Amino acid sequence: MKIIPYPHPTLRRVSKPLRRVDADLKSLIREMFDLMYEARGIGLAANQVGVPLRFFIVNLEAAPDKGEELVFINPVLSRAKGSGEAEEGCLSLPSLYGNVSRPKQIRVDAYNLQGQPYSATLTGLFSRCVQHESDHLDGVMFIDRMTDFARASIRETLEEFQIDFDSRRSMGEYGDDAAIAETWRQWESRYA
Ligand code: ZN
């Protein structure tokens, strides 16, 4: 399992609700935490590892021996309040950062890995992180939420990501669109 980079098509997939959790999925989530820590991230969505299902993981401390490991399954955001701008990055766009404006406060309703409902009103970094990861489940990336002016300044970097992705793809690393669609079908028929 690897973190897939922009502009992999699975990052633009609107993920399907997760209908069941089994031992394989639990070990996949364990692997996702390990990958996230390796990349020093605080959040990782399932479609960032090629799995088009509605869940993401968070540990705001970005380290296995610190903070709290949280899994958000089928999250729903509501009651957005306020607005604030801060710099974001993304493990699917390594070394790229940009300012994004988002609601300051948000309510999240989700399920945890044990199938129990989880609800919280979030602020600060936690709120921003959950909004960023929820966006992934809808195929939205933080670069989509940057102002046109800010996005113009990263246009060349995005082109470099595209060129790198195309060349890896031509070497067979990611498969063609049909192969990627087949992996979506497999995940969805098993879990969605
Ligand atoms: Zn991201």
PDB file of N, CA and C and ligand atoms in Angstrom, residues 43-45 48 89-93 132-133 136 140-142, ligand 1:
ATOM      1  N   GLY A  43      -3.489  13.571   8.963  1.00  0.00           N
ATOM      2  CA  GLY A  43      -4.737  12.979   8.481  1.00  0.00           C
ATOM      3  C   GLY A  43      -4.493  12.261   7.171  1.00  0.00           C
ATOM      4  N   LEU A  44      -5.290  11.219   6.922  1.00  0.00           N
ATOM      5  CA  LEU A  44      -5.158  10.481   5.662  1.00  0.00           C
ATOM      6  C   LEU A  44      -6.525   9.884   5.321  1.00  0.00           C
ATOM      7  N   ALA A  45      -6.981  10.159   4.115  1.00  0.00           N
ATOM      8  CA  ALA A  45      -8.275   9.633   3.670  1.00  0.00           C
ATOM      9  C   ALA A  45      -8.063   8.325   2.913  1.00  0.00           C
ATOM     10  N   GLN A  48      -6.788   8.217  -0.563  1.00  0.00           N
ATOM     11  CA  GLN A  48      -5.370   8.543  -0.755  1.00  0.00           C
ATOM     12  C   GLN A  48      -4.491   7.290  -0.770  1.00  0.00           C
ATOM     13  N   GLY A  89      -1.322  21.535   3.703  1.00  0.00           N
ATOM     14  CA  GLY A  89      -0.571  20.684   2.801  1.00  0.00           C
ATOM     15  C   GLY A  89      -1.330  19.382   2.675  1.00  0.00           C
ATOM     16  N   CYS A  90      -0.814  18.466   1.863  1.00  0.00           N
ATOM     17  CA  CYS A  90      -1.529  17.216   1.618  1.00  0.00           C
ATOM     18  C   CYS A  90      -0.519  16.126   1.268  1.00  0.00           C
ATOM     19  N   LEU A  91      -0.701  14.937   1.847  1.00  0.00           N
ATOM     20  CA  LEU A  91       0.260  13.855   1.590  1.00  0.00           C
ATOM     21  C   LEU A  91       0.218  13.390   0.134  1.00  0.00           C
ATOM     22  N   SER A  92      -0.839  13.761  -0.600  1.00  0.00           N
ATOM     23  CA  SER A  92      -0.898  13.435  -2.032  1.00  0.00           C
ATOM     24  C   SER A  92      -0.302  14.541  -2.897  1.00  0.00           C
ATOM     25  N   LEU A  93       0.146  15.611  -2.249  1.00  0.00           N
ATOM     26  CA  LEU A  93       0.834  16.709  -2.941  1.00  0.00           C
ATOM     27  C   LEU A  93       2.055  17.106  -2.113  1.00  0.00           C
ATOM     28  N   HIS A 132     -10.556  19.065   5.714  1.00  0.00           N
ATOM     29  CA  HIS A 132      -9.664  18.694   4.604  1.00  0.00           C
ATOM     30  C   HIS A 132      -9.869  17.220   4.228  1.00  0.00           C
ATOM     31  N   GLU A 133      -9.915  16.344   5.240  1.00  0.00           N
ATOM     32  CA  GLU A 133     -10.062  14.905   4.964  1.00  0.00           C
ATOM     33  C   GLU A 133     -11.459  14.584   4.429  1.00  0.00           C
ATOM     34  N   HIS A 136     -11.635  15.106   0.795  1.00  0.00           N
ATOM     35  CA  HIS A 136     -11.071  14.010  -0.001  1.00  0.00           C
ATOM     36  C   HIS A 136     -12.140  12.986  -0.371  1.00  0.00           C
ATOM     37  N   VAL A 140     -12.490  16.174  -3.513  1.00  0.00           N
ATOM     38  CA  VAL A 140     -12.046  17.576  -3.496  1.00  0.00           C
ATOM     39  C   VAL A 140     -10.683  17.660  -2.815  1.00  0.00           C
ATOM     40  N   MET A 141      -9.776  18.449  -3.386  1.00  0.00           N
ATOM     41  CA  MET A 141      -8.445  18.634  -2.784  1.00  0.00           C
ATOM     42  C   MET A 141      -8.266  20.091  -2.377  1.00  0.00           C
ATOM     43  N   PHE A 142      -7.330  20.328  -1.461  1.00  0.00           N
ATOM     44  CA  PHE A 142      -7.214  21.694  -0.917  1.00  0.00           C
ATOM     45  C   PHE A 142      -6.848  22.717  -1.986  1.00  0.00           C
TER      46      PHE A 142
HETATM   47 ZN    ZN B   1      -5.001  15.770   1.754  1.00  0.00          ZN
END
